[in-house]
Short mmCIF file of C-alpha atoms in Angstrom, two decimals:
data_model
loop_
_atom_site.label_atom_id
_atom_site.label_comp_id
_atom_site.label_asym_id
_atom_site.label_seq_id
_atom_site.Cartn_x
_atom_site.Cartn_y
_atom_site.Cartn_z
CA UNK A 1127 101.96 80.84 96.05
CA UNK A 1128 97.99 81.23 95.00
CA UNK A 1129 96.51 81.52 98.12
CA UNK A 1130 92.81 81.98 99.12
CA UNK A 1131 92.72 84.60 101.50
CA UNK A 1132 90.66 85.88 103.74
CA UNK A 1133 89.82 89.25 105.98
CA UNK A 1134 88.25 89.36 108.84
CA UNK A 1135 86.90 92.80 109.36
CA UNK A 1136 87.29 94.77 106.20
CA UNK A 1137 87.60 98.69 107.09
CA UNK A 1138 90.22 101.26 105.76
CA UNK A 1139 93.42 99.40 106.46
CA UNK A 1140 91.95 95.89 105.10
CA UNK A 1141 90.50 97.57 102.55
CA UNK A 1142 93.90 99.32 101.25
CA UNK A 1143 95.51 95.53 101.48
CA UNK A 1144 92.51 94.38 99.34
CA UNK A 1145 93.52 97.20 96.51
CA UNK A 1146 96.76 96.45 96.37
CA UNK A 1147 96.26 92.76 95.99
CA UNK A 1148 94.06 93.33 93.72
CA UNK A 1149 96.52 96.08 91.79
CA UNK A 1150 99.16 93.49 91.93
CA UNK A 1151 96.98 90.89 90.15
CA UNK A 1152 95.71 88.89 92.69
CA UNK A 1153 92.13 87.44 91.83
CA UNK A 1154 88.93 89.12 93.43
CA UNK A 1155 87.85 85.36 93.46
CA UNK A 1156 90.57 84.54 95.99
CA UNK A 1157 89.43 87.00 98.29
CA UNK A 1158 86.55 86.73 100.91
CA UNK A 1159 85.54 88.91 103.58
CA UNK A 1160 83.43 88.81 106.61
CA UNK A 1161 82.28 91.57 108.19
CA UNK A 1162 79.30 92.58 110.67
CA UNK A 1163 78.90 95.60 108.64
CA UNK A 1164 76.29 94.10 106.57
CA UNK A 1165 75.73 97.40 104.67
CA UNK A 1166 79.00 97.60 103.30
CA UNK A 1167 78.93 93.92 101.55
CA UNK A 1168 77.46 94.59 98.45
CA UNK A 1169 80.17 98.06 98.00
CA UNK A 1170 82.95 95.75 98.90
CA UNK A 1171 82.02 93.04 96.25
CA UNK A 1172 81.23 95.15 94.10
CA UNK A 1173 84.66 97.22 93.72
CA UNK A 1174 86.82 94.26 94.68
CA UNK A 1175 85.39 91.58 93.23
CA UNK A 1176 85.23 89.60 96.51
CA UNK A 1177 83.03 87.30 97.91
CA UNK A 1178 81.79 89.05 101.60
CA UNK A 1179 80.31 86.63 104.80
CA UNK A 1180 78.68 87.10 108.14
CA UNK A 1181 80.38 84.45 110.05
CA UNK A 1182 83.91 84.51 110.57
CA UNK A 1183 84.42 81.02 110.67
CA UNK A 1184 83.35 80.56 107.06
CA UNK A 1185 85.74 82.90 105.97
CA UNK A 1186 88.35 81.20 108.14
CA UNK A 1187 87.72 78.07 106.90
CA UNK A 1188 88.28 78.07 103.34
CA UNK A 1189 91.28 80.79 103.73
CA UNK A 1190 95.38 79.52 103.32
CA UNK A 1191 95.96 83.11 104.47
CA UNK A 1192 93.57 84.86 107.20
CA UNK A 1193 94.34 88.52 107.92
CA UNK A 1194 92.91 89.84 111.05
CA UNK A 1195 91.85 93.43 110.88
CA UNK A 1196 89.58 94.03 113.49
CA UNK A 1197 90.13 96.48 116.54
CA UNK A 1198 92.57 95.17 119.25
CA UNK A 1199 90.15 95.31 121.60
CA UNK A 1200 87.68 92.68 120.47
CA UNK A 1201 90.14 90.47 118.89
CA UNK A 1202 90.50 87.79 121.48
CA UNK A 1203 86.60 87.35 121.29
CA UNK A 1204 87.40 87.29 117.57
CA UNK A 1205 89.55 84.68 117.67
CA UNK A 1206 88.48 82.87 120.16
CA UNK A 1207 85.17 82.45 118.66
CA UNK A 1208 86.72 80.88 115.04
CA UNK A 1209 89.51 79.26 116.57
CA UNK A 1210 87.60 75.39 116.45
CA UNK A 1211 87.96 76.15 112.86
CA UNK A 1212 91.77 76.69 112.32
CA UNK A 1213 94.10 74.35 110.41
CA UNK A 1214 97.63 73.92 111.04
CA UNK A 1215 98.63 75.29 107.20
CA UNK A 1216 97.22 78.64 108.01
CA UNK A 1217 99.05 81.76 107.97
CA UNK A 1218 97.55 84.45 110.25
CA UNK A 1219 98.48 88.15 110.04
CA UNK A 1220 97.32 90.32 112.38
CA UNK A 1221 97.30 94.15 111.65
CA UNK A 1222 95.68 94.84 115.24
CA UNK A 1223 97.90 97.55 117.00
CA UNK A 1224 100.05 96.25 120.63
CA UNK A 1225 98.44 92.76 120.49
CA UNK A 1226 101.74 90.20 120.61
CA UNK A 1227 102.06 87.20 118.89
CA UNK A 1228 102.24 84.98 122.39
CA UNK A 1229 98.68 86.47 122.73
CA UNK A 1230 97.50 85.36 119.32
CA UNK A 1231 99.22 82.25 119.60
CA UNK A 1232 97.29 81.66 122.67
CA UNK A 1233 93.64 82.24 121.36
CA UNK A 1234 94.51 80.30 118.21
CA UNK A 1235 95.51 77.29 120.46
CA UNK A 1236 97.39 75.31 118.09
CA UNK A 1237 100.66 76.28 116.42
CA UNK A 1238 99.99 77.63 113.28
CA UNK A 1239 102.08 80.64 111.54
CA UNK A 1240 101.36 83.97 112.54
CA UNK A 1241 102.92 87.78 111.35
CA UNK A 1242 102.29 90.24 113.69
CA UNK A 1243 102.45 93.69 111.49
CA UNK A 1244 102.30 97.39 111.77
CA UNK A 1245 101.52 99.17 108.54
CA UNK A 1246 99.77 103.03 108.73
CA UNK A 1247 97.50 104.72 106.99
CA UNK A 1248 99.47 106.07 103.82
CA UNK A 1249 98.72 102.78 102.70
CA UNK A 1250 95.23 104.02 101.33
CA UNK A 1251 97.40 105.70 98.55
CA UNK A 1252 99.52 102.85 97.68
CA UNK A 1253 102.16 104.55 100.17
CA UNK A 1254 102.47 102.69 103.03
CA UNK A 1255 104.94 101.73 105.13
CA UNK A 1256 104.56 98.13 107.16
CA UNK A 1257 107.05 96.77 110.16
CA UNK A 1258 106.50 92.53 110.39
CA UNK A 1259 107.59 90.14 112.41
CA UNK A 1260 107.17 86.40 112.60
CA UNK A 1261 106.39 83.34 114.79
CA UNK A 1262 108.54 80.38 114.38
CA UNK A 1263 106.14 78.29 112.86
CA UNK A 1264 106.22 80.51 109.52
CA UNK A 1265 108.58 79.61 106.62
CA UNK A 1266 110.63 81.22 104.34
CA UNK A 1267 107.94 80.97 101.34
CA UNK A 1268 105.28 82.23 104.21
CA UNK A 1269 107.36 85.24 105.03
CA UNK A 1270 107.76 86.33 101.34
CA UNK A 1271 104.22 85.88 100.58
CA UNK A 1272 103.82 88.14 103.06
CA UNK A 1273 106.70 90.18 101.79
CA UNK A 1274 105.18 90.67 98.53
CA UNK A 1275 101.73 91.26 99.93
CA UNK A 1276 102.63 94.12 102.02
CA UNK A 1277 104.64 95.73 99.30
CA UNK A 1278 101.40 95.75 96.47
CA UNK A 1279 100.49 98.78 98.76
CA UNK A 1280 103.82 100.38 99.79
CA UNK A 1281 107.19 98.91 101.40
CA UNK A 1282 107.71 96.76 104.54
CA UNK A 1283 110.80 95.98 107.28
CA UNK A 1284 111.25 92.78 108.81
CA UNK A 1285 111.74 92.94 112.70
CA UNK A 1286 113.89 90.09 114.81
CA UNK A 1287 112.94 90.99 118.13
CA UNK A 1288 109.17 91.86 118.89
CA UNK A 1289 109.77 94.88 121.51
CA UNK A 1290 110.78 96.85 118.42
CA UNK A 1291 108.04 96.63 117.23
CA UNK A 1292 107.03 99.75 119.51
CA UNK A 1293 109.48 101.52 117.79
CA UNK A 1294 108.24 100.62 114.46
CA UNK A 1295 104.71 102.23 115.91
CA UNK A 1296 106.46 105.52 116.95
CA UNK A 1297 108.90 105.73 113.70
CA UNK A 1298 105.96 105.01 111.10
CA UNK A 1299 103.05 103.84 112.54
CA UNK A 1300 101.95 106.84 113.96
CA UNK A 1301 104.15 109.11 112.74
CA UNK A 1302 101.64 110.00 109.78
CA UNK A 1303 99.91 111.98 112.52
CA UNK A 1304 102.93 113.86 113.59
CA UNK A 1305 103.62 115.26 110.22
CA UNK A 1306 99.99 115.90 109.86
CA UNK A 1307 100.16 118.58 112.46
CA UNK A 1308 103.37 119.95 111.27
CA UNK A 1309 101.61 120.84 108.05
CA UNK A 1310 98.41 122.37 109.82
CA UNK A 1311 100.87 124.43 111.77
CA UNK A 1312 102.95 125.54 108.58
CA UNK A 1313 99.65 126.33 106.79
CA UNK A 1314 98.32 128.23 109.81
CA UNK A 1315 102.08 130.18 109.62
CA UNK A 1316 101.52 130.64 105.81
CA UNK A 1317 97.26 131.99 106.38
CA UNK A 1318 99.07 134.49 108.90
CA UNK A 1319 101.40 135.92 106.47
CA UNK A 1320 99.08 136.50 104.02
CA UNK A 1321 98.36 133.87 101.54
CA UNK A 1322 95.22 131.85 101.38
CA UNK A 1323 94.15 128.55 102.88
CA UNK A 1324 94.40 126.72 99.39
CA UNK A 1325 97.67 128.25 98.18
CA UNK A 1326 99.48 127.83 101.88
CA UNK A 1327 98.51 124.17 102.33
CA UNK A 1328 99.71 123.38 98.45
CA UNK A 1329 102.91 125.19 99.27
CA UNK A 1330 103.48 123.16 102.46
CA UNK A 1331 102.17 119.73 101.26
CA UNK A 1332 104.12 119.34 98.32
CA UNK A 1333 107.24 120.39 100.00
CA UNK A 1334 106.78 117.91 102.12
CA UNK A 1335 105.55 115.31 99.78
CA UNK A 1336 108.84 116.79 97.90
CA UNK A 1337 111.48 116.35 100.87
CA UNK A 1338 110.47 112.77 101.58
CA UNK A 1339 110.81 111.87 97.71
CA UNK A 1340 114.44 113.31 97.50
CA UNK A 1341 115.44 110.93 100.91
CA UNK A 1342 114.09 108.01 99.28
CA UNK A 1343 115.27 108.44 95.70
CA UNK A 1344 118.03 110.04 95.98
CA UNK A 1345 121.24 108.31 96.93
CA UNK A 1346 122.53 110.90 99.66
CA UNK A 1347 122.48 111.43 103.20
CA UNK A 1348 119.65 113.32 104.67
CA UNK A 1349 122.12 115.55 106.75
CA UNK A 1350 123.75 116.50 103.12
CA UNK A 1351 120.19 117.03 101.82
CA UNK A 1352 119.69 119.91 104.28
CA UNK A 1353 123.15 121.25 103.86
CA UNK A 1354 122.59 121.84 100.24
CA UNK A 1355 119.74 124.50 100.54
CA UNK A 1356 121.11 126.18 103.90
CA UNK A 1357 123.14 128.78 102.14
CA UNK A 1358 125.58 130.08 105.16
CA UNK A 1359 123.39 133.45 106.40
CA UNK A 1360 120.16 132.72 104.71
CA UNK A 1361 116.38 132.49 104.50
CA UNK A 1362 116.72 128.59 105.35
CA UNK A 1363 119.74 129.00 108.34
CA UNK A 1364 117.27 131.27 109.54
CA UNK A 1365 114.69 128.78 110.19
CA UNK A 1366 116.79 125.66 111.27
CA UNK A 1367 118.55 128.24 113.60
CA UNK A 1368 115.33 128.87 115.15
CA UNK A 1369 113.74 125.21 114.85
CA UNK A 1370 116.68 123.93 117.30
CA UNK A 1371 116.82 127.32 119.69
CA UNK A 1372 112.81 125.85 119.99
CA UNK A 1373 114.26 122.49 120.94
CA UNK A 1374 112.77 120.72 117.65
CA UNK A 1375 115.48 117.55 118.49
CA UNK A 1376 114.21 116.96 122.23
CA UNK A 1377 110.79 118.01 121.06
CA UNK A 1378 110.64 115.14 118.82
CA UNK A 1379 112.47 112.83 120.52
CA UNK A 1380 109.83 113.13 123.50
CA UNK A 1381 106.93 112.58 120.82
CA UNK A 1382 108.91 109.07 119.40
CA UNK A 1383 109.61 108.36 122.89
CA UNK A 1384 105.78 108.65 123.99
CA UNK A 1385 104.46 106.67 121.35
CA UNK A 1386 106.86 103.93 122.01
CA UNK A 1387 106.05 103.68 126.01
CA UNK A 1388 102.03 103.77 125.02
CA UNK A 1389 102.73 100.99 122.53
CA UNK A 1390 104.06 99.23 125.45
CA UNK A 1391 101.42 99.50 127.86
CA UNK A 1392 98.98 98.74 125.54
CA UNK A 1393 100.89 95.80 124.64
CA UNK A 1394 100.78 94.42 128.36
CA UNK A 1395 97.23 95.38 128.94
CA UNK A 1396 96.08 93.37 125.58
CA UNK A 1397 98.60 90.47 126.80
CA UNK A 1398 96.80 90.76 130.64
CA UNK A 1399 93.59 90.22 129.25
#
């Protein structure tokens, strides 16, 4: 389908969505913006090619697609405020973090398609990694619009049932920031031992960047990934031997676990409102 789409609020994650768009061939001329960042207009135009407005419910109105990428917090005002202007054609995706489609559907106030999603921030290198979900009021062409959209800047998974969508925040939503820290702490580890800031963080970053190629390239299990560099008595035994005497498995586990429950709340607080 050519579409005319539109975001409302255009920061880091819209912005990554924009590129790949763009990337995949999709016309700067089918893309508006609005934005109350008037600042930023003419440095959005300029390297996308898109038109940018003030009032949302321009933008709205002469979108087939809308994606909404303000914060959760002031997207019911959001909404609420274009929502005079919505047609029943639309297709709404909302990239807002814990706000469900029943609220959405609510400050829309007229059926009309909707994709709740959950991408994270690797998308800013082409890298991301979206969960979606669906109303029933979007169709099959909808949902691989959408499809194809999410995947110009990395993969996506569709999800039946909305609650796992929490788990989709804890498994890759967030879960940039949890191997994030694991690096600072395996540079720190490196620093002490000698080597400098620049070499340590290289070593650790690529191996990472390394490790998550081989899972999703190579056609084996992850288990058998791990057994073929443990050699039985060294250097690498060593360290898994001492990553689950340190409880890495509940350690984690508690982390996914977390995430998931805040997801929830937040969910129920945004749905309270």
């Amino acid at each position: 389908m050519s579409l005319k789409i539109a975001f409302i609020g255009v920061g880091n994650m819209a912005s990554a969505i924009i590129g790949g768009l763009r990337a995949s061939g999709y016309a700067g001329n089918a893309i508006v913006g609005s934005s109350i960042n008037i600042d930023d207009h003419p440095r959005l135009e300029q390297r996308f090619g898109m038109t940018m407005h003030t009032d949302n419910k321009v933008a709205v109105a002469e979108a087939d697609v809308i994606f909404l990428c303000v914060k959760p917090n002031l997207l019911q005002t959001v909404v609420e405020e274009f929502a005079p202007v919505v047609r029943p054609d639309q297709l709404f995706v909302s990239v807002a973090a814990g706000v469900e489609i029943s609220s959405l559907e609510a400050w829309l106030k007229q059926p009309v398609a909707v994709v709740r999603s959950m991408p994270n921030t690797p998308a800013l290198v082409g890298s991301g990694m979206s969960g979606l979900i669906a109303n029933t009021h979007t169709t099959d062409a909808q949902k691989t619009w959408v499809s194809q959209a999410f995947d110009s800047f990395g993969s996506h998974v569709w999800i039946d049932d909305e609650a796992q969508m929490h788990t989709v925040t804890a498994l890759s939503g967030s879960a940039p920031a949890y191997f994030f820290r694991i690096l600072e702490v395996m540079i720190e580890a490196g620093i002490a031992q000698g080597l400098d800031e620049a070499t340590s963080r290289k070593l650790a970053t690529y191996a990472m960047k390394g490790a998550a190629a081989m899972v999703t390239e190579l056609d084996e299990d992850i288990d058998q990934l791990r057994r073929n560099i443990t050699s039985p008595n060294g250097t690498t035994q060593a360290a898994l031997e001492t990553l689950e005497d340190k409880g890495v498995h509940s350690l984690m586990t508690a982390a996914v676990d977390a995430c998931a429950a805040r997801s929830k709340e937040l969910g129920k607080e945004f749905a309270n409102k």
